[in-house]
Tab-separated table of N, CA and C in Angstrom:
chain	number	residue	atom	x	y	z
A	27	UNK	N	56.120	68.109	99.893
A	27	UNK	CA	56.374	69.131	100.877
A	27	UNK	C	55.905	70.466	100.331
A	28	UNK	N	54.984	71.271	101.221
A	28	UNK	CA	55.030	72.828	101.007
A	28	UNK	C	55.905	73.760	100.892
A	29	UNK	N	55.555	74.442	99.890
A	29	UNK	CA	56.970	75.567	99.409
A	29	UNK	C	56.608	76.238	100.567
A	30	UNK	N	57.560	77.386	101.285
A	30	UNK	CA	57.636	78.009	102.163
A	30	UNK	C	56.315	78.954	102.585
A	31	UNK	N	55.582	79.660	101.652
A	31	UNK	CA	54.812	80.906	101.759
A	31	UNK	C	53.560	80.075	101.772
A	32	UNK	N	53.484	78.818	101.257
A	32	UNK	CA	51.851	78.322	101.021
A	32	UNK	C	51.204	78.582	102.177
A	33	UNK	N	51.575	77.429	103.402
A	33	UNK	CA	50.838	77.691	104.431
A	33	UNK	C	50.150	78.731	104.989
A	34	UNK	N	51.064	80.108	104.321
A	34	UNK	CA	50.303	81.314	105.111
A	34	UNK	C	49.043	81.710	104.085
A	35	UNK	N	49.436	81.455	102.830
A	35	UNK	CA	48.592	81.842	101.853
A	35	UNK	C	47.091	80.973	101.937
A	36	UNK	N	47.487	79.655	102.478
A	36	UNK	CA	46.424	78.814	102.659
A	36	UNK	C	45.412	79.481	103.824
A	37	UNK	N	46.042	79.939	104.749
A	37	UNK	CA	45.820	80.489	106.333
A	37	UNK	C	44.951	81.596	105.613
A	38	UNK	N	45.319	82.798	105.054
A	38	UNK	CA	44.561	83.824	104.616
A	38	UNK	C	43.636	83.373	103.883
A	39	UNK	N	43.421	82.009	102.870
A	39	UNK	CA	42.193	82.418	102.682
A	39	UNK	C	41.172	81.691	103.398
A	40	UNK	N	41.660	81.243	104.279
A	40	UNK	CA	40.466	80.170	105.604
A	40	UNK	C	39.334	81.943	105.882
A	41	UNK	N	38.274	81.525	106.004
A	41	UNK	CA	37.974	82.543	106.366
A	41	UNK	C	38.150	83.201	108.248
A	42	UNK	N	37.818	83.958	108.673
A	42	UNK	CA	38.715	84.726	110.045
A	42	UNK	C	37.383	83.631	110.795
A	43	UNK	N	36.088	83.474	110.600
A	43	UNK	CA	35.376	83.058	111.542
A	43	UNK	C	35.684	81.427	111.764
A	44	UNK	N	35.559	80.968	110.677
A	44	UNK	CA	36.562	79.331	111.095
A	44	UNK	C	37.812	79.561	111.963
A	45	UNK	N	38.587	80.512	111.854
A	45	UNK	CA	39.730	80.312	112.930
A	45	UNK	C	39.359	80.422	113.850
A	46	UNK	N	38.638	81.640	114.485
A	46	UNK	CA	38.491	82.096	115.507
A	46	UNK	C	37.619	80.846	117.021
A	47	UNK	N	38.357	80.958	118.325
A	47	UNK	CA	36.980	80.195	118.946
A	47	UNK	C	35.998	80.661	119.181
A	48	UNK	N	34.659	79.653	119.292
A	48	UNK	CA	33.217	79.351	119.197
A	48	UNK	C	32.652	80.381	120.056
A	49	UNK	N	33.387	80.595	121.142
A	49	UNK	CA	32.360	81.218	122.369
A	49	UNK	C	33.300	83.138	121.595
A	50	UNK	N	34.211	83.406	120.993
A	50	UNK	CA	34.835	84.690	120.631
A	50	UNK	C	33.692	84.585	119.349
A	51	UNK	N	33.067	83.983	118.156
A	51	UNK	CA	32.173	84.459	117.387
A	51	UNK	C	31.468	84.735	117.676
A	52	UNK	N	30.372	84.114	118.551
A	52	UNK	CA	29.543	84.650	119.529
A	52	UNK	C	28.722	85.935	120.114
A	53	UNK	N	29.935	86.327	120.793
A	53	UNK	CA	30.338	87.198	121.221
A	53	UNK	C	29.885	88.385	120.763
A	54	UNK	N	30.966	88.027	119.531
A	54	UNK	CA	30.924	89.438	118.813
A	54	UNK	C	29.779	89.258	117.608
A	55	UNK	N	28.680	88.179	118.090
A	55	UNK	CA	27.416	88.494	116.643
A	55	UNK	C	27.750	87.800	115.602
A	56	UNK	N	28.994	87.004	115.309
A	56	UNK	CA	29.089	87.199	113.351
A	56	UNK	C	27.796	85.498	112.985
A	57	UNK	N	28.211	85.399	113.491
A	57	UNK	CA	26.748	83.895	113.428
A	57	UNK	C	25.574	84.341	114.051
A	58	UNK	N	25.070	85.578	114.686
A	58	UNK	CA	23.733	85.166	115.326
A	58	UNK	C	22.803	86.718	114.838
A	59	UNK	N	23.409	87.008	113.646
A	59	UNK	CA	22.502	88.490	112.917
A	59	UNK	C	21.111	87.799	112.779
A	60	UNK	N	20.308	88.528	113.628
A	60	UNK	CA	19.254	88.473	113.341
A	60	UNK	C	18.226	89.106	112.405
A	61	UNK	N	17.081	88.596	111.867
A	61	UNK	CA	16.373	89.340	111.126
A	61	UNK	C	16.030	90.966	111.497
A	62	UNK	N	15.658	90.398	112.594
A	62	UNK	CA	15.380	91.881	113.070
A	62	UNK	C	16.205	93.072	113.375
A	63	UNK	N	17.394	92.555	113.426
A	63	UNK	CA	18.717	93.152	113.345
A	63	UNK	C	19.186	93.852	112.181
A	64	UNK	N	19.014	93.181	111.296
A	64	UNK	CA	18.893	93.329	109.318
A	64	UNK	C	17.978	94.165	109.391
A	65	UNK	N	16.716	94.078	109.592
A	65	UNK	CA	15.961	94.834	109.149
A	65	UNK	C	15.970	96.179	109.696
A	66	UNK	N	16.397	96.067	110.772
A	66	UNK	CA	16.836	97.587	111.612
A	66	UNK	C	17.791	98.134	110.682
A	67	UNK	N	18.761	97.474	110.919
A	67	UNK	CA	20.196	98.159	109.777
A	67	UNK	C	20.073	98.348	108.797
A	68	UNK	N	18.670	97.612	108.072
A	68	UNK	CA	18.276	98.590	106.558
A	68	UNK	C	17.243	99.644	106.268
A	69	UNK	N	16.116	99.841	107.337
A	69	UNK	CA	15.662	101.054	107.602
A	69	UNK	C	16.504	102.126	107.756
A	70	UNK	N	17.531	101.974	108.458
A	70	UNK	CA	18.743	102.746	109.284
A	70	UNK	C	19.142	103.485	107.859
A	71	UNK	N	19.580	102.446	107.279
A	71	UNK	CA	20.769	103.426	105.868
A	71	UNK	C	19.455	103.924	105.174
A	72	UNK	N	18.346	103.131	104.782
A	72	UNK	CA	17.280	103.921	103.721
A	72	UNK	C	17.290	105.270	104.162
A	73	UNK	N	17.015	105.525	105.973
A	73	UNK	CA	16.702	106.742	106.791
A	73	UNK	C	17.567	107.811	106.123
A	74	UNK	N	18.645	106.992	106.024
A	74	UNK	CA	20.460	108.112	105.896
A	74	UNK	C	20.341	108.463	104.879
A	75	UNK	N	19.833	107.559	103.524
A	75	UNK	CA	19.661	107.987	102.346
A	75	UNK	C	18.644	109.082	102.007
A	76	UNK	N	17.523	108.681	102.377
A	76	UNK	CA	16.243	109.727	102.061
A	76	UNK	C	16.735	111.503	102.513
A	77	UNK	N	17.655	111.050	104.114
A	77	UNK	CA	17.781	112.891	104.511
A	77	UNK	C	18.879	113.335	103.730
A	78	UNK	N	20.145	112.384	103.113
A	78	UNK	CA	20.877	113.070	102.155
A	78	UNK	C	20.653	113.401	101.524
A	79	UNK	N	19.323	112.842	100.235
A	79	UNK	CA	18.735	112.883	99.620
A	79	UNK	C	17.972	114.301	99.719
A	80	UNK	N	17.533	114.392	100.884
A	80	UNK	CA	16.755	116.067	100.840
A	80	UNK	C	17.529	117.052	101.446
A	81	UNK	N	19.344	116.554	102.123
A	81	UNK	CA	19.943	117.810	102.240
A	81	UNK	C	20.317	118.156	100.524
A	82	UNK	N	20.734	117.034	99.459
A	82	UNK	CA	21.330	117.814	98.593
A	82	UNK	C	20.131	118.726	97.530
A	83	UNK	N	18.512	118.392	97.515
A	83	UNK	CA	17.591	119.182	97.224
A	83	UNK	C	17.956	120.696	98.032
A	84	UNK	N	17.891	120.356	99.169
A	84	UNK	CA	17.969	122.198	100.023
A	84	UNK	C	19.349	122.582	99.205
A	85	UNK	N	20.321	122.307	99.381
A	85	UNK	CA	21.287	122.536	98.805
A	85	UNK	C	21.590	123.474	97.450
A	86	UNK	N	20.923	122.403	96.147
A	86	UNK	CA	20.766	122.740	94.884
A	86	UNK	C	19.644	124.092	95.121
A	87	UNK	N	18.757	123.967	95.736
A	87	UNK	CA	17.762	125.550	95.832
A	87	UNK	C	18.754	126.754	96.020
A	88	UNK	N	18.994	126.117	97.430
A	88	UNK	CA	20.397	127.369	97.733
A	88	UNK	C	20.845	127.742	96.590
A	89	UNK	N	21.467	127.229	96.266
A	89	UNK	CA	22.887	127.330	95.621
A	89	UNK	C	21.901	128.336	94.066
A	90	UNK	N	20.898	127.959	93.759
A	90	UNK	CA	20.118	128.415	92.541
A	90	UNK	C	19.424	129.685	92.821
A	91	UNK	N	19.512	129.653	94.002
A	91	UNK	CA	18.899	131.042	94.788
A	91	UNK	C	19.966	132.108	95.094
A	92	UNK	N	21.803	131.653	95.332
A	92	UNK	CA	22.624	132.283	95.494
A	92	UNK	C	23.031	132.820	93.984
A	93	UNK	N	22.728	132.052	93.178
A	93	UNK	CA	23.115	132.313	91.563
A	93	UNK	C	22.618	133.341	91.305
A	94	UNK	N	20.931	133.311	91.031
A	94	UNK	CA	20.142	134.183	90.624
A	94	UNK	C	20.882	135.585	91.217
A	95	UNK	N	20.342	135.450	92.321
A	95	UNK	CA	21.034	137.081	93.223
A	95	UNK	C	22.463	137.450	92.629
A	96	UNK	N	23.375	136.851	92.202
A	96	UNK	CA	24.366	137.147	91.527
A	96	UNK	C	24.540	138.013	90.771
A	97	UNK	N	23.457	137.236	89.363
A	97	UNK	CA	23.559	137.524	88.102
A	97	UNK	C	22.290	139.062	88.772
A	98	UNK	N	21.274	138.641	89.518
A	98	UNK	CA	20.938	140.383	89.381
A	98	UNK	C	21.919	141.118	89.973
A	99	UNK	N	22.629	141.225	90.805
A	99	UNK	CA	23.505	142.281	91.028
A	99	UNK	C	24.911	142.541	89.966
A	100	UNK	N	24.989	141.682	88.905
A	100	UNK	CA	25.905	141.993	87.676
A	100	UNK	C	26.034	143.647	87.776
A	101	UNK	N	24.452	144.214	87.237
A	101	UNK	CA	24.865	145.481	86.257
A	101	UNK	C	24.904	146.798	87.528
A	102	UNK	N	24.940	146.097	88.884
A	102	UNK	CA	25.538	147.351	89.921
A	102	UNK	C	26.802	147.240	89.770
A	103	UNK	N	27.412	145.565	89.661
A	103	UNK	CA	28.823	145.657	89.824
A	103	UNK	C	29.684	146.281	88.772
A	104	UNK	N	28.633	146.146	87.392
A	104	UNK	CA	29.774	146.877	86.361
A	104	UNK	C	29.109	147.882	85.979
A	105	UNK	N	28.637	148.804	86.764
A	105	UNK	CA	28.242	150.101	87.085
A	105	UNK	C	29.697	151.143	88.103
A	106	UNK	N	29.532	150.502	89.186
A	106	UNK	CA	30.525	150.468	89.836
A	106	UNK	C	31.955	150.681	89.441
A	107	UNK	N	32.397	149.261	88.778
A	107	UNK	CA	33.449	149.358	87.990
A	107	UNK	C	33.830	150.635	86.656
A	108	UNK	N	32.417	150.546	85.972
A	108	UNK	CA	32.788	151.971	85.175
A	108	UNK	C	33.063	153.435	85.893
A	109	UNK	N	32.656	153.071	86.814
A	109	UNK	CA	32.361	154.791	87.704
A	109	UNK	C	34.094	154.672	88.087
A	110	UNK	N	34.659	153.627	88.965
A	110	UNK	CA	35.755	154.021	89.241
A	110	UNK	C	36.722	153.765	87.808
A	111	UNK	N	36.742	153.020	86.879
A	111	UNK	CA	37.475	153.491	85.911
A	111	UNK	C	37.798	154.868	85.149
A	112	UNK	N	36.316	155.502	85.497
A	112	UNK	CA	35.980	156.641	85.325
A	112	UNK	C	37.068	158.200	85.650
A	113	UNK	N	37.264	157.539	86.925
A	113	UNK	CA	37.884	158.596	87.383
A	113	UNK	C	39.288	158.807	87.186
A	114	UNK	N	39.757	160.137	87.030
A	114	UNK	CA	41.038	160.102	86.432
A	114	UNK	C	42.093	159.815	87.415
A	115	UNK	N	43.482	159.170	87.043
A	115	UNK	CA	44.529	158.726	88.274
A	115	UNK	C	45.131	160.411	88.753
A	116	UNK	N	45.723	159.565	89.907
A	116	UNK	CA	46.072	160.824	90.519
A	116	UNK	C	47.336	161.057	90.004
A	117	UNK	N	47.870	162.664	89.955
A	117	UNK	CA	48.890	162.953	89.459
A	117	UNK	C	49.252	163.533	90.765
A	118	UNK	N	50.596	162.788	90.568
A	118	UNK	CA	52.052	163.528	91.479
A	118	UNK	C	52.112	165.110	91.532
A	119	UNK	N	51.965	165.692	90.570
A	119	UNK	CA	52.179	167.004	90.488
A	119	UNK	C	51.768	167.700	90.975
A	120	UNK	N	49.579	167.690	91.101
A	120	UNK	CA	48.900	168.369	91.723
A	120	UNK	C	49.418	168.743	93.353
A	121	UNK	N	49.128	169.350	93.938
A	121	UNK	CA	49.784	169.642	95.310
A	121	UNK	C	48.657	169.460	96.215
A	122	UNK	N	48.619	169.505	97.442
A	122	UNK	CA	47.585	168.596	98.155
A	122	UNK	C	46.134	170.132	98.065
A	123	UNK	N	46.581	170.994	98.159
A	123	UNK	CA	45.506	172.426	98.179
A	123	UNK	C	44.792	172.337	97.447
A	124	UNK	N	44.816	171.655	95.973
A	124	UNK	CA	44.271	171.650	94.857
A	124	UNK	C	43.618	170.612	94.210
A	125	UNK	N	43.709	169.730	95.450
A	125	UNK	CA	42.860	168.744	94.890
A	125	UNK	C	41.074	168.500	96.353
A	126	UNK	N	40.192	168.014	95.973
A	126	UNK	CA	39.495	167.708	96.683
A	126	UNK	C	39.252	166.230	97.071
A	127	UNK	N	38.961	165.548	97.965
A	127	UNK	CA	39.187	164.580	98.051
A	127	UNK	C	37.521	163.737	98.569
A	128	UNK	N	36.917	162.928	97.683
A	128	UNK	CA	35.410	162.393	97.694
A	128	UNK	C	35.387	160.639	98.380
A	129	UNK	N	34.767	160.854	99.337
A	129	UNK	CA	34.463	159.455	100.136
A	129	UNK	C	33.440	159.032	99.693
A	130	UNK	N	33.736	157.648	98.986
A	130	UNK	CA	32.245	157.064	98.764
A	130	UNK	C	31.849	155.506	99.639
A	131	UNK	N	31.675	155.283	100.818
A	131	UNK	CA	31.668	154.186	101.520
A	131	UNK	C	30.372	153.845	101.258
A	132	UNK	N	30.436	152.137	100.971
A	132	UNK	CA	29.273	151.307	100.908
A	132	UNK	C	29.225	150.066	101.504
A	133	UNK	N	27.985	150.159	102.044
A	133	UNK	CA	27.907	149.282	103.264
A	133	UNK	C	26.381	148.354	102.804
A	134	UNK	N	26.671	147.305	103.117
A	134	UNK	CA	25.447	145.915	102.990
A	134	UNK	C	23.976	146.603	103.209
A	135	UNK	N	22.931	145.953	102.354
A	135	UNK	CA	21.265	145.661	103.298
A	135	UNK	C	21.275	144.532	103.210
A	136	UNK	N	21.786	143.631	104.045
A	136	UNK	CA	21.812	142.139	104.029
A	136	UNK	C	21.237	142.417	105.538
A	137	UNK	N	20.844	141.331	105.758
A	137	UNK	CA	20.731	141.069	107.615
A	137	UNK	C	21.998	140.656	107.860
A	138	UNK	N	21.496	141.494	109.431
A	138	UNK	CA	23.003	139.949	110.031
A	138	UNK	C	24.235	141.513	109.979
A	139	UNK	N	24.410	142.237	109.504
A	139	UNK	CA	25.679	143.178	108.675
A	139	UNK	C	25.821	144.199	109.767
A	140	UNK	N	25.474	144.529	110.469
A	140	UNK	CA	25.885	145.284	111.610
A	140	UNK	C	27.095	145.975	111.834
A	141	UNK	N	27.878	144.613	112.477
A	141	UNK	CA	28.683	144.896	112.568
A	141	UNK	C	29.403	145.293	111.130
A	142	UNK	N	29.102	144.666	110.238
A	142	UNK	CA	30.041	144.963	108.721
A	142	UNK	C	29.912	146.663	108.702
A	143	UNK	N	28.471	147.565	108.700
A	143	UNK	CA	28.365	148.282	108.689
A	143	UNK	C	29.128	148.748	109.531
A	144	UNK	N	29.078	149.173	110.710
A	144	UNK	CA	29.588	149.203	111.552
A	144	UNK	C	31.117	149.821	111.104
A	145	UNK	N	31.721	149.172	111.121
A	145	UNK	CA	33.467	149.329	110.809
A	145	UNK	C	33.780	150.018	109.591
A	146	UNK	N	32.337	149.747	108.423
A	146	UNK	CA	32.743	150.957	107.592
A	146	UNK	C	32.236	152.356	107.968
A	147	UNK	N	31.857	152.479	108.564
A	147	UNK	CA	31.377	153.892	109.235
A	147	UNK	C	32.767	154.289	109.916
A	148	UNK	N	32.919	153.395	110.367
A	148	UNK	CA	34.302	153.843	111.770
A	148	UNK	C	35.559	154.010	111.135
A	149	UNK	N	35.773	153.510	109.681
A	149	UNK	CA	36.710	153.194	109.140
A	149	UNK	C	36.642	154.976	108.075
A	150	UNK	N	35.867	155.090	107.585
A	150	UNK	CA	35.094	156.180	107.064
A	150	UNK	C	35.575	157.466	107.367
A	151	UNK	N	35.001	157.617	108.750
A	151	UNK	CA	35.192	158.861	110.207
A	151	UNK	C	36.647	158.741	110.439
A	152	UNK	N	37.428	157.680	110.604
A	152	UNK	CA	38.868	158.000	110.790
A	152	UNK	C	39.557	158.699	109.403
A	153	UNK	N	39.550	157.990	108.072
A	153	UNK	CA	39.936	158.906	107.348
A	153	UNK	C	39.766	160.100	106.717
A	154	UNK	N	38.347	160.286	107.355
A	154	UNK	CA	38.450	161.793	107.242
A	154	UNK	C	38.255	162.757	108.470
A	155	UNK	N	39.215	162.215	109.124
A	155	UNK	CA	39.515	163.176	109.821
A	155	UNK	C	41.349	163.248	109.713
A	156	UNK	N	41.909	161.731	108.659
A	156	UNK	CA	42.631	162.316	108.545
A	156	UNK	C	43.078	163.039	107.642
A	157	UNK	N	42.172	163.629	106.509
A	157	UNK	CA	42.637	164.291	105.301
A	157	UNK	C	42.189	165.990	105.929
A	158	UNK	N	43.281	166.490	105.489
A	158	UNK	CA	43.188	167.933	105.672
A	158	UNK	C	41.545	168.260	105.570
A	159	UNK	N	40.651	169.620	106.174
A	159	UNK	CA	39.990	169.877	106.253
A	159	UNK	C	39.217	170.598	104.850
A	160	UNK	N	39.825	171.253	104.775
A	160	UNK	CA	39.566	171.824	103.323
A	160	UNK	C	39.271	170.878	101.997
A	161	UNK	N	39.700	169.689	102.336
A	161	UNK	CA	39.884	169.172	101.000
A	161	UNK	C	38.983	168.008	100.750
A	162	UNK	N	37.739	168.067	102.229
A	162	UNK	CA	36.249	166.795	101.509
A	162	UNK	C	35.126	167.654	101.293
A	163	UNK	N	34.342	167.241	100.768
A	163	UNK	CA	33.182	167.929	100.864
A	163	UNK	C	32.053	166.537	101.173
């Protein structure tokens, strides 16, 4: 006699197309792949392969082309950085008459930046109009 679980264990490893009926395999292809069928479905993935293949080339350019531009804009950025380290903090004490107050807004030459520009201009013009008059040059 079979221990309890065999039968099912036997069942799983029948394969699914022996169980299934004749006219349901059919049906669904698993007996009637044709060559030409194969051979479609392996052009198909080569196809998939070759354009992945040349998105991750475009890719790696990019990405070696975004680098470069990086590393040249380094010695603006720590240009930049020295200039505002540069400047001394503000002290509480001074009173607003006595100090002058310097806008330095910088805005993209990228394409496309418009609008970026744009809002720093607008952003710009509002605060100085809200700092007392006397005190931009």
């Amino acid at each position: 006699m079979l221990a309890r679980g065999t039968f099912a264990a036997a069942r799983a490893i029948t394969p699914i197309v022996q169980r299934m009926p004749a006219a349901e395999v059919i049906a669904r292809g698993e007996r009637n792949a044709s060559v030409k069928a194969l051979r479609l479905r392996l052009a198909s993935v080569k196809s998939i392969q070759r354009i992945t293949k040349t998105m991750k080339m475009v890719a790696a350019a990019k990405l070696k082309g975004f680098q470069t531009r990086m590393v040249a804009a380094r010695p603006l950025g720590d240009r930049i950085t020295y200039l505002i380290d540069a400047m001394p903090a503000a002290l509480e004490e001074i009173s607003v008459k006595d100090t002058t107050n310097l806008l330095v807004p910088m805005t993209s030459d990228r394409g496309l930046c418009g609008g970026v520009n744009g809002n720093v201009s607008k952003a710009t013009k509002a605060l100085l109009h809200e700092l007392p008059a006397d005190t931009t040059k």
